[in-house]
Short mmCIF file of C-alpha atoms in Angstrom, two decimals:
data_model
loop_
_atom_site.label_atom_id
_atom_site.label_comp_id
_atom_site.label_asym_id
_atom_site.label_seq_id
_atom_site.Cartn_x
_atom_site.Cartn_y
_atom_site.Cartn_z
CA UNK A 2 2.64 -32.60 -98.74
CA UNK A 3 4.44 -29.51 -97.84
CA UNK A 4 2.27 -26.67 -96.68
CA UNK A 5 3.99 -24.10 -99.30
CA UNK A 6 3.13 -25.69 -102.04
CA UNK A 7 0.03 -23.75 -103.69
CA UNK A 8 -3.20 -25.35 -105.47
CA UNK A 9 -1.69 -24.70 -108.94
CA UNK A 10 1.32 -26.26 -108.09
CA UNK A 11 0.05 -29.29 -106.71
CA UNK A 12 -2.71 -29.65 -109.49
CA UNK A 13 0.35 -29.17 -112.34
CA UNK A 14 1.72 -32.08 -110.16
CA UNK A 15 -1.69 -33.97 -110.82
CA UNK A 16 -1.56 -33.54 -114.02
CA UNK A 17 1.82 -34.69 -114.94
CA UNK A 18 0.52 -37.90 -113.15
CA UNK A 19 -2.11 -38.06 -115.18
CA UNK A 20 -0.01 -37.58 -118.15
CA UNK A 21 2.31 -40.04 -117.27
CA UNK A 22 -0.36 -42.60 -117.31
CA UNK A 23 -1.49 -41.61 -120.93
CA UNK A 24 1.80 -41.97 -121.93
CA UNK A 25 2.01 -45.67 -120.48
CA UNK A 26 -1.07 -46.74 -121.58
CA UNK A 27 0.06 -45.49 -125.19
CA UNK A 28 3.25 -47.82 -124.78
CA UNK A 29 1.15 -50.39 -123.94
CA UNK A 30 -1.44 -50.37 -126.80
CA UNK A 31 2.20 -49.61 -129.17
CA UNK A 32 3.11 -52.67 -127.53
CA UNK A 33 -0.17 -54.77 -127.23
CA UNK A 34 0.71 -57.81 -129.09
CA UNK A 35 3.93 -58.23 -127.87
CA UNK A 36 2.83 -58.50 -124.27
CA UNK A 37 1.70 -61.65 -122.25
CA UNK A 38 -1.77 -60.83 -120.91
CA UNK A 39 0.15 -60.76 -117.14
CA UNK A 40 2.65 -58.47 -118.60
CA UNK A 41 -0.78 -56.42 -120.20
CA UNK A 42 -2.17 -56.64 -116.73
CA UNK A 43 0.48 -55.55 -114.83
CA UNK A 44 0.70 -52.20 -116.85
CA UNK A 45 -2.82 -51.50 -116.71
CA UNK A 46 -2.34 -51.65 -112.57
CA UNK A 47 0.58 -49.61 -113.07
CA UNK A 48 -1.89 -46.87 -114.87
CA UNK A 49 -4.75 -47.27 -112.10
CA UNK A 50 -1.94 -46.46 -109.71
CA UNK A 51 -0.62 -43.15 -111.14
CA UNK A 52 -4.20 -42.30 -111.71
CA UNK A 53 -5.29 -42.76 -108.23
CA UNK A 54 -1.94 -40.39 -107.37
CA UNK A 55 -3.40 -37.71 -109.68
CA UNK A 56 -7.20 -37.91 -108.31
CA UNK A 57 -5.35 -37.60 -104.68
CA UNK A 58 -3.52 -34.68 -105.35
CA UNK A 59 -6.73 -33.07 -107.23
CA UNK A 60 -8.33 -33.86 -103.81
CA UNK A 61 -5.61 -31.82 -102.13
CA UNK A 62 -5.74 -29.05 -105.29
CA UNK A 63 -9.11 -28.48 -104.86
CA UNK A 64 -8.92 -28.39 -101.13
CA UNK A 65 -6.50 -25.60 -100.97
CA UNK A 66 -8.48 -23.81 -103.99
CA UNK A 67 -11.86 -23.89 -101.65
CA UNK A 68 -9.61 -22.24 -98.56
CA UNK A 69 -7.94 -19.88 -100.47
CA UNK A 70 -11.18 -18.54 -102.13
CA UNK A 71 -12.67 -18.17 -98.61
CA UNK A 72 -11.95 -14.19 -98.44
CA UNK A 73 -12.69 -13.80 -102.14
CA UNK A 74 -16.17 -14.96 -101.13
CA UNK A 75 -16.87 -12.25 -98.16
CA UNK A 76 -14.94 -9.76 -100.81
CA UNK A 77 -18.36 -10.22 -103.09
CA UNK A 78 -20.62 -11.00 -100.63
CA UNK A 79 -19.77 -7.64 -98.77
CA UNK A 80 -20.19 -6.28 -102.31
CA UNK A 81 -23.16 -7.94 -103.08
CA UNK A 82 -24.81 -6.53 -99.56
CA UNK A 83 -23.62 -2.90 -100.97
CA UNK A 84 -25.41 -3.34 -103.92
CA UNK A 85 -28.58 -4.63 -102.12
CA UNK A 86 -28.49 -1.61 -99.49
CA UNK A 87 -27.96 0.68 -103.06
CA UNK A 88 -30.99 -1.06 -104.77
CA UNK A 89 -32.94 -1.20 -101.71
CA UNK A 90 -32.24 2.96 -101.35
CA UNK A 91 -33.41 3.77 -104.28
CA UNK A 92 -36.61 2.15 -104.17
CA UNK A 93 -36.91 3.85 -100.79
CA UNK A 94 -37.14 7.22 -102.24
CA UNK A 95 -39.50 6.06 -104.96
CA UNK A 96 -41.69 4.56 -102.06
CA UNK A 97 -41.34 7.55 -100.04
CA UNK A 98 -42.72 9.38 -102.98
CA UNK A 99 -45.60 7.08 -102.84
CA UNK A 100 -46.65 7.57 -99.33
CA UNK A 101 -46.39 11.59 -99.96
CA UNK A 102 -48.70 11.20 -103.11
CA UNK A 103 -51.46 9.23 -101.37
CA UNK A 104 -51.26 11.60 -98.30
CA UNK A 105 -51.60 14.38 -100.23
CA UNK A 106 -54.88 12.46 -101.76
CA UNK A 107 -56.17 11.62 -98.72
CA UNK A 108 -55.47 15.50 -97.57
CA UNK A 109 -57.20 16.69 -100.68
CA UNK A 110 -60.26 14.61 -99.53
CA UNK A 111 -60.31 15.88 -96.30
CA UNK A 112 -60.70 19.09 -97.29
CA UNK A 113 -63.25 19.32 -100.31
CA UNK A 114 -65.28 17.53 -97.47
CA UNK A 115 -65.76 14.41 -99.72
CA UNK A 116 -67.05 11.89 -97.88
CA UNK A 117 -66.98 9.07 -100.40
CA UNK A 118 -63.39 9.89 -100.78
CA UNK A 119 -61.64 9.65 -97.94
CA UNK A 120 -62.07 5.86 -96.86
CA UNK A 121 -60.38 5.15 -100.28
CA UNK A 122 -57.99 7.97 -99.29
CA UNK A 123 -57.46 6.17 -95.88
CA UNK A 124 -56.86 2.50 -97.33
CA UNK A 125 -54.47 4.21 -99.94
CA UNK A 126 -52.19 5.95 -97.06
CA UNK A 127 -52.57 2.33 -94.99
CA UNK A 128 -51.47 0.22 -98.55
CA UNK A 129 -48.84 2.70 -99.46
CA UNK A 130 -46.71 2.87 -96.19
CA UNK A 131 -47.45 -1.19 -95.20
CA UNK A 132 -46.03 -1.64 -99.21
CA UNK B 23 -44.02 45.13 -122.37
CA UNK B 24 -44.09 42.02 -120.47
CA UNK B 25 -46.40 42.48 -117.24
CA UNK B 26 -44.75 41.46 -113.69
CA UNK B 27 -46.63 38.38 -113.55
CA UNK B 28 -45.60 37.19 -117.16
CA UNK B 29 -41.95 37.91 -116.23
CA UNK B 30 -41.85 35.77 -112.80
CA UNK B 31 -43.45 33.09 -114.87
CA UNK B 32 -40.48 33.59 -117.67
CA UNK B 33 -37.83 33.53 -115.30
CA UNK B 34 -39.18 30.31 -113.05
CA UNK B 35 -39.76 28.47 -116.40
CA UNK B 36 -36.11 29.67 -116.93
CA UNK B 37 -34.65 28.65 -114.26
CA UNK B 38 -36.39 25.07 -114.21
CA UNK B 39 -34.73 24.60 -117.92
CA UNK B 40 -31.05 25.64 -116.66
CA UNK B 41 -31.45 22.96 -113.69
CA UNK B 42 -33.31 20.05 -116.15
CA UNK B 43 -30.63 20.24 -118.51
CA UNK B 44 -27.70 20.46 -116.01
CA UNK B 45 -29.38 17.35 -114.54
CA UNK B 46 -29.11 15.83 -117.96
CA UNK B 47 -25.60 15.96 -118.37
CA UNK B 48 -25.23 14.94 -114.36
CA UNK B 49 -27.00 11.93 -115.07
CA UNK B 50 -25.27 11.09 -118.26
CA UNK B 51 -29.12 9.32 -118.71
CA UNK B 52 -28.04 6.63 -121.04
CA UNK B 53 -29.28 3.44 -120.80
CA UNK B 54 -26.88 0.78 -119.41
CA UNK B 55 -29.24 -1.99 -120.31
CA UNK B 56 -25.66 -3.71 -122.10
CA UNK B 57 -24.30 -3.83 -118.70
CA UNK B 58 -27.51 -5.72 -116.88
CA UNK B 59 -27.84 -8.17 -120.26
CA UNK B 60 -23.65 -8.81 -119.69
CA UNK B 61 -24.59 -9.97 -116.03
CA UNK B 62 -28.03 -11.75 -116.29
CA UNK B 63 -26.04 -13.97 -119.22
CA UNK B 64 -22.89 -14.52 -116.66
CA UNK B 65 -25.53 -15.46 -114.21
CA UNK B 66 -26.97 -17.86 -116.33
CA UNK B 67 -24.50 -20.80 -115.29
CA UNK B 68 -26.12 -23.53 -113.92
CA UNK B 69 -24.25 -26.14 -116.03
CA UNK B 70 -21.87 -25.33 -113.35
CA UNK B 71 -23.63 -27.47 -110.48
CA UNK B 72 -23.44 -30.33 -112.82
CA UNK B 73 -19.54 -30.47 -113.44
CA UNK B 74 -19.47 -30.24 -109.67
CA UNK B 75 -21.54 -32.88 -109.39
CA UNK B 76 -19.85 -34.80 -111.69
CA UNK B 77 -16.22 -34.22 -110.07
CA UNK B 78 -17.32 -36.62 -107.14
CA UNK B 79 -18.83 -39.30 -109.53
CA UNK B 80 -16.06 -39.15 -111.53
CA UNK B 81 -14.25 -41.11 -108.51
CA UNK B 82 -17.13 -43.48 -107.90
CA UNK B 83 -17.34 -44.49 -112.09
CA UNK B 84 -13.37 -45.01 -111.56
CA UNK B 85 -13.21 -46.93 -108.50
CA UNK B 86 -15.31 -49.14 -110.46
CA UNK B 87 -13.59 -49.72 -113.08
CA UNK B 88 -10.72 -50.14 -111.04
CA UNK B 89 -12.62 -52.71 -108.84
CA UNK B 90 -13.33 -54.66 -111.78
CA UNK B 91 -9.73 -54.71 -113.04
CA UNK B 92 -8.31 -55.87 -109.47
CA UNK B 93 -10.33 -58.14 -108.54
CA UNK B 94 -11.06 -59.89 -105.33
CA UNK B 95 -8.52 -60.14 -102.88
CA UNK B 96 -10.96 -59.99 -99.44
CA UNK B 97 -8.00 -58.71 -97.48
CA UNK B 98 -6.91 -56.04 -99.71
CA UNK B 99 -10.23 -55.20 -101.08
CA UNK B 100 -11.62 -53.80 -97.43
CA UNK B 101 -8.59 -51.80 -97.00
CA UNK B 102 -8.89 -50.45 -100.80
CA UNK B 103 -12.79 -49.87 -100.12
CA UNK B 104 -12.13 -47.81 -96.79
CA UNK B 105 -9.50 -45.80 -98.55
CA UNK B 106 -12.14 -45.31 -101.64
CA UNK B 107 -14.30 -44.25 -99.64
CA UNK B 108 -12.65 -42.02 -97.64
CA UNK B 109 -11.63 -40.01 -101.03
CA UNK B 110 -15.23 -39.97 -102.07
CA UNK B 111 -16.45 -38.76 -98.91
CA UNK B 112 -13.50 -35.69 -99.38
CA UNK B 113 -14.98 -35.25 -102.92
CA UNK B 114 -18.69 -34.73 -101.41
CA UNK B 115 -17.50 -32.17 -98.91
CA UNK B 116 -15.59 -30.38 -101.50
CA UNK B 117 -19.09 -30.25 -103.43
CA UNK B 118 -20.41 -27.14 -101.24
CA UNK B 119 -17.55 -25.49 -101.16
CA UNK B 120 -17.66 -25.53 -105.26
CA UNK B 121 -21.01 -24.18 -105.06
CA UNK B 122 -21.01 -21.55 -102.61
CA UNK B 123 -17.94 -20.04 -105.03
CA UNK B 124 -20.19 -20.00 -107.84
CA UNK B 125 -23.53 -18.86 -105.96
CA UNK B 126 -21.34 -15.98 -104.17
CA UNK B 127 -20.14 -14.90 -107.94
CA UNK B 128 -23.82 -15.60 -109.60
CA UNK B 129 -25.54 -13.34 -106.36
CA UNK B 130 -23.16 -10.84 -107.40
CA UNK B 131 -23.86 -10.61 -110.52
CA UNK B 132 -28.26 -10.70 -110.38
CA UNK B 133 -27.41 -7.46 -107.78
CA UNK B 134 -25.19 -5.88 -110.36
CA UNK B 135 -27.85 -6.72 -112.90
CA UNK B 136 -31.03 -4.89 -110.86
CA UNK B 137 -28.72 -1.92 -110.17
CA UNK B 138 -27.93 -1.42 -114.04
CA UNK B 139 -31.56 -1.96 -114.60
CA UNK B 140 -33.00 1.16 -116.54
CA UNK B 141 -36.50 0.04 -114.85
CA UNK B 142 -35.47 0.20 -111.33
CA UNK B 143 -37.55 3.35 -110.82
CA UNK B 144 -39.25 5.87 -111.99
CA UNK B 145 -39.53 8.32 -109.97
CA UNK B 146 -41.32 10.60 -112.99
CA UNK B 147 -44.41 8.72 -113.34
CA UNK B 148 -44.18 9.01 -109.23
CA UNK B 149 -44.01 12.37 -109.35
CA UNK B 150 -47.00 13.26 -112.00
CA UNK B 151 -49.30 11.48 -109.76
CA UNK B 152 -48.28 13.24 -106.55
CA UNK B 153 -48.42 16.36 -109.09
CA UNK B 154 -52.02 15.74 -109.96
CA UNK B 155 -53.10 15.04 -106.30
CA UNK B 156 -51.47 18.78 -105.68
CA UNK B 157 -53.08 20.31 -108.12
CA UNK B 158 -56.92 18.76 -106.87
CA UNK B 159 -55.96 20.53 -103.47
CA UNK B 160 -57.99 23.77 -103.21
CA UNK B 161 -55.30 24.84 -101.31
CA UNK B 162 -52.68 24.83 -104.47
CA UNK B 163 -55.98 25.09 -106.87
CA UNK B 164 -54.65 28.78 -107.89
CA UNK B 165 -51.18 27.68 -109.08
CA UNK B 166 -52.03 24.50 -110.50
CA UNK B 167 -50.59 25.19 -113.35
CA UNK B 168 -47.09 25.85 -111.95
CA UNK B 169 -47.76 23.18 -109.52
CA UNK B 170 -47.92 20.47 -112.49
CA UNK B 171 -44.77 21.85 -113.69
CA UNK B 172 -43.23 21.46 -110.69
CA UNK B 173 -44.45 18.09 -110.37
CA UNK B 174 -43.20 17.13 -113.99
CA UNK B 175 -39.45 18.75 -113.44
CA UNK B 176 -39.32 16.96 -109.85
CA UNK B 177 -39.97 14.06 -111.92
CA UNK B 178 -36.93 14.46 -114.14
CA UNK B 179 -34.79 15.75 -111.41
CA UNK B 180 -35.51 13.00 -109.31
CA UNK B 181 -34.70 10.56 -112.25
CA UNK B 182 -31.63 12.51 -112.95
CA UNK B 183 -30.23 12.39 -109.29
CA UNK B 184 -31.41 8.52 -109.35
CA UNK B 185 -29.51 7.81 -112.34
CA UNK B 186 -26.55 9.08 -111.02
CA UNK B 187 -26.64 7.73 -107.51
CA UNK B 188 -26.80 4.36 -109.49
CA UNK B 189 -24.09 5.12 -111.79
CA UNK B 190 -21.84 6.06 -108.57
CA UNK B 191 -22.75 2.97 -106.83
CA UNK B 192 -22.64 0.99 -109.72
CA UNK B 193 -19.01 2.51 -109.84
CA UNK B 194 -17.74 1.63 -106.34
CA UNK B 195 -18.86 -1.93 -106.21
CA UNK B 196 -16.99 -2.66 -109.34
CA UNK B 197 -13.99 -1.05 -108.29
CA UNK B 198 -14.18 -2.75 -104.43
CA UNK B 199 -15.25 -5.90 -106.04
CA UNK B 200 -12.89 -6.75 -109.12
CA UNK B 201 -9.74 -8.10 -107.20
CA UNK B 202 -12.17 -10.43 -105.10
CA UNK B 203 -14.02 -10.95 -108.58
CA UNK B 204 -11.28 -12.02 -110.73
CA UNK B 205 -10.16 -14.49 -107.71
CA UNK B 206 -13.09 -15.83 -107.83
CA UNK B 207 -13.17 -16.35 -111.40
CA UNK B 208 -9.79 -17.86 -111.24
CA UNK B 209 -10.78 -20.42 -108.70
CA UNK B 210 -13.43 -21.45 -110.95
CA UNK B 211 -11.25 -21.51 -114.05
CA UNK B 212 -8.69 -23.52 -111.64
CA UNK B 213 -11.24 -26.06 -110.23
CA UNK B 214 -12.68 -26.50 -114.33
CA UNK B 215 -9.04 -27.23 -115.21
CA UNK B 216 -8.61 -30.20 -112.71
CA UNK B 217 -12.34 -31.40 -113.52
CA UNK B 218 -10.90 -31.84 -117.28
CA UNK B 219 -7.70 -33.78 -115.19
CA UNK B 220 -9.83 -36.00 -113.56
CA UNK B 221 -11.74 -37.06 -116.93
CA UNK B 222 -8.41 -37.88 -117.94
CA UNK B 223 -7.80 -39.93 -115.13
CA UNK B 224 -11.07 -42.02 -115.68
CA UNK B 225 -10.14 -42.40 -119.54
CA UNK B 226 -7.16 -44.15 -118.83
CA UNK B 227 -8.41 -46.06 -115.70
CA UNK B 228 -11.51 -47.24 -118.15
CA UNK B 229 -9.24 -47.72 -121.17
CA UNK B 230 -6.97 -49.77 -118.82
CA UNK B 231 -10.19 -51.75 -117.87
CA UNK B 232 -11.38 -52.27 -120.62
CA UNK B 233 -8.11 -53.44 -122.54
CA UNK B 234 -7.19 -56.00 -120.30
CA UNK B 235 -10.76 -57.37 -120.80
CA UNK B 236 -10.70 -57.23 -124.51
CA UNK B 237 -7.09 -59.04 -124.02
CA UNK B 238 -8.59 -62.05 -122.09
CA UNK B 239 -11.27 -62.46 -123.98
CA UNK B 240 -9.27 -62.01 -127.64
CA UNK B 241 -7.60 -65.67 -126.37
CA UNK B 242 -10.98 -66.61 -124.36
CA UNK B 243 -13.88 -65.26 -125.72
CA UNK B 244 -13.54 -63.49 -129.23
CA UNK B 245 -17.22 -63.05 -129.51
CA UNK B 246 -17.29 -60.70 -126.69
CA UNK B 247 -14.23 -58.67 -127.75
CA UNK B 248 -17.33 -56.78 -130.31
CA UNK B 249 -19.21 -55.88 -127.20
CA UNK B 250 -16.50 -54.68 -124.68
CA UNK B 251 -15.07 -52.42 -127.61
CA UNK B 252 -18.41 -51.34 -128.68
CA UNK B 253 -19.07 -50.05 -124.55
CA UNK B 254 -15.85 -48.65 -124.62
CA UNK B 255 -16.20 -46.22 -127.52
CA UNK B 256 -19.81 -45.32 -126.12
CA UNK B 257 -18.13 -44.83 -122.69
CA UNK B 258 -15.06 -42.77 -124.31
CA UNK B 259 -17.84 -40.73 -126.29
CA UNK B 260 -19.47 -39.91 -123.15
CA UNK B 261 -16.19 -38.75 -121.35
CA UNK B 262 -15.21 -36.46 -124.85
CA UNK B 263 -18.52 -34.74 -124.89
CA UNK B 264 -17.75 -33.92 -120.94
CA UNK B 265 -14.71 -33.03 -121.52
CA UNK B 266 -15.60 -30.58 -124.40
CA UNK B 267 -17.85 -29.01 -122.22
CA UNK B 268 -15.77 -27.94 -119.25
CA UNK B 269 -13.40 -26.71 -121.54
CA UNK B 270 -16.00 -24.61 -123.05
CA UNK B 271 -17.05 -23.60 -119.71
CA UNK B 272 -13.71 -22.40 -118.93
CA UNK B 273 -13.77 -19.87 -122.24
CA UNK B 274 -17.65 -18.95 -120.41
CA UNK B 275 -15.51 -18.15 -117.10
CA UNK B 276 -12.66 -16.34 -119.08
CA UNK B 277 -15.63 -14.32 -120.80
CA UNK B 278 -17.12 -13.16 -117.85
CA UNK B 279 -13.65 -12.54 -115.84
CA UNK B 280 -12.64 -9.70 -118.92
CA UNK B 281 -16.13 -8.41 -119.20
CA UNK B 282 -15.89 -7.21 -115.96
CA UNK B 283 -12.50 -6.58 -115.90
CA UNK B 284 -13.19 -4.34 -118.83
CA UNK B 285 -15.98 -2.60 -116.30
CA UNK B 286 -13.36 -1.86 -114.49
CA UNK B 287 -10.90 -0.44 -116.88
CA UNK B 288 -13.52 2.22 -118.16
CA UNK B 289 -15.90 2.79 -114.53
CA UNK B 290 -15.39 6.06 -115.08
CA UNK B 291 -17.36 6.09 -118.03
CA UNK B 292 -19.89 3.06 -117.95
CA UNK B 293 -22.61 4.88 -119.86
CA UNK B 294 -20.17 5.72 -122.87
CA UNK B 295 -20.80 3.98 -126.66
CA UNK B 296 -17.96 2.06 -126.46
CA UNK B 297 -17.97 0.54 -123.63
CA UNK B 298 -21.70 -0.19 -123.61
CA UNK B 299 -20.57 -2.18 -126.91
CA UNK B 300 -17.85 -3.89 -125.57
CA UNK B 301 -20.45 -5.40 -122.65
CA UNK B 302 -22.78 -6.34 -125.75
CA UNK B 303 -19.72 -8.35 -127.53
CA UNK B 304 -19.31 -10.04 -123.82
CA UNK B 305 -22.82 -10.71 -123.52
CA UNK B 306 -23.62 -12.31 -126.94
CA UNK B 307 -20.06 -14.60 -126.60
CA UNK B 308 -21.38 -15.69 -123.61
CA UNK B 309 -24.71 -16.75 -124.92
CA UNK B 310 -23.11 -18.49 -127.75
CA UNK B 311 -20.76 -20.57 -125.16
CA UNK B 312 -23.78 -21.41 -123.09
CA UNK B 313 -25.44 -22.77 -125.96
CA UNK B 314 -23.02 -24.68 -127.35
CA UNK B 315 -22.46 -26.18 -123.67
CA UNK B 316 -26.09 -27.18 -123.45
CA UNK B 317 -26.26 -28.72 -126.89
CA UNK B 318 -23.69 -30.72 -126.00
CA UNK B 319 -26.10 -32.55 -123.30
#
């Protein structure tokens, strides 16, 4: 198989195989009662064989179709990473908001001089910027 | 006559107004819900794994066949088997390769469905809470009023900027990734189309089975003639309804290949009516393919 063929090329080639053997196998069912069942058998052979030609050449199709999709992949997965880092960013800011809101409690506490409150306060802070 | 106070109050709740409503139109602040339904549904493709699957057994289901048709010639056979299995065995390690495609294109998409997510934050209700806590601090306790405000216009200005950070990024990663994309969806497209070939190629290695069988037994056997052709239609049946379905699944893959090539066209102006629409049409089409795949199981 040459190398410059491409996948489509060699899969059209599969499926002219495969087409080929339709085509006999619609002379020989045209032909059925004609046909000795040797001369039957023969043809069906003859069908198994240009099958097994098209399911090798899908094998090489579908070879070349996996290898040339190989950059495609790190393409979207180098997208995909973008997006994460883009999601991940903006549920930074909303965390970060977070944090500020439960210092700012536990600050509040600190100051009134509420006792009671500022444990809470404290685990709230702790929760907020382990979250 | 307005007293000095009253006026630096006018002009702050003045100024707040001018920057909410330039933030507004900044943001665009439309939903794009159409746009993270289009690529949950093109995620939604796990009748994928099965045509995969199915591309190796193919082989094994027409080796058999063939098997039976040949015969036993010892000699032959082992050297047929070897080769057999030698295909087979190219089949299975074509089977990851197959998937990782799809999972790489299905990843994508569940990321581009979060980021066009209207609840990925909100950074107002955020906001009001750290606006509250302000406003219990004696220290702020004389402004609180203004300091509420504040915290309710942060809020929107903070959901404003969001929204458009995320319709910039959502902007860039279709533009980087459509080329890569549409490859991608053409592989898929490209691998479905030889799946359908090698269904073929069963058919007529069954049919070619079969037929000699019925043959023999038409001059041997006529009772069993009823049961071989009875198998055969079942088995035919079987291979139409598979056949059917990969060809759907290619109209699912062409679906999803000009919804976000359409993306594309118009990521300049995602949040706009018509293109929002457009995504909805994609979305629903593909629902309606996957369905009609599945019933077909």
């Amino acid at each position: 198989m040459p190398d410059a063929l491409t996948a489509k090329q060699v899969g059209d080639l599969a499926k002219k195989f495969t087409e080929l053997a339709t085509r006999v196998q619609e002379y020989q069912n045209a032909n059925c009662n004609s046909m000795s069942p040797a001369e039957y058998r023969r043809i069906a052979f003859l069908i198994c064989d240009l099958s097994d030609i098209s399911n090798d050449l899908i094998n090489k199709a579908v070879g070349l179709i996996i290898a040339n999709a190989q950059q495609s992949v790190t393409d979207i997965e180098n997208a995909t990473t973008q997006a994460k880092a883009a999601i991940g960013h903006l549920k930074d800011i909303q965390h970060t908001i977070s944090l500020l809101t439960a210092v700012v409690g536990l600050g509040t506490a600190i100051m009134t001089g509420n006792v009671t409150a500022i444990i809470p306060s404290i685990a709230n802070v702790i929760a907020q910027s382990q979250s | 006559m307005m007293s000095a106070g009253q006026r630096k109050k006018t002009k702050f709740i003045g100024l707040i107004s001018v920057i909410v409503c330039f933030s507004l139109l900044l943001s665009g602040c439309v939903s794009l819900k159409a746009i993270q339904n289009f690529a949950e549904k093109s995620m939604q493709t796990s009748a994928y794994e099965a045509f995969v699957d199915d591309y190796r057994d193919s082989l094994v289901r027409t080796q058999q066949y063939e098997r039976e048709l040949k015969g036993t010639d010892a000699a032959k056979l082992e050297e047929w088997e070897q080769q057999n299995s030698e295909k087979l065995n190219v089949r299975e390690n074509h089977k990851k390769g197959l998937k990782t495609i799809h999972i790489t294109v299905v990843q994508y998409m569940a990321c581009l469905a979060t980021l066009a997510s209207d609840n990925l934050f909100t950074y107002d209700t955020a906001m009001k809470g750290l606006a509250s806590e302000l406003a219990a601090n004696p220290a702020f306790s004389a402004q609180s009023k203004e300091v509420k405000a504040v915290g309710n216009i942060s809020g929107i200005l903070f959901q404003a900027f969001g929204e458009k950070y995320r319709q910039d990024k959502l902007k860039t990663i279709i533009r980087d990734a459509n080329a890569p994309f549409q490859d991608l969806i053409s592989s898929l497209k490209e691998f479905m189309g030889l799946y359908v070939t090698v269904l073929a190629n069963e058919k007529n290695v069954l049919e070619a089975d079969y037929g000699v069988l019925i043959k023999y037994r038409n001059e041997k056997e006529p009772t069993g003639v009823v049961l071989a052709n009875s198998i055969l239609i079942e088995k035919n049946a079987v291979l139409a309804s598979r056949v059917k379905s990969a060809n759907q699944y290619i109209e699912l893959l062409n679906e999803i290949g000009k919804g976000h090539q359409h993306l594309y066209d118009h990521m300049d102006k995602l949040s706009d009516k018509e293109v929002l629409s457009a995504m909805l049409n994609y979305a629903q089409k593909i629902t309606q393919i996957y369905s009609a795949i599945q019933a077909l199981k």
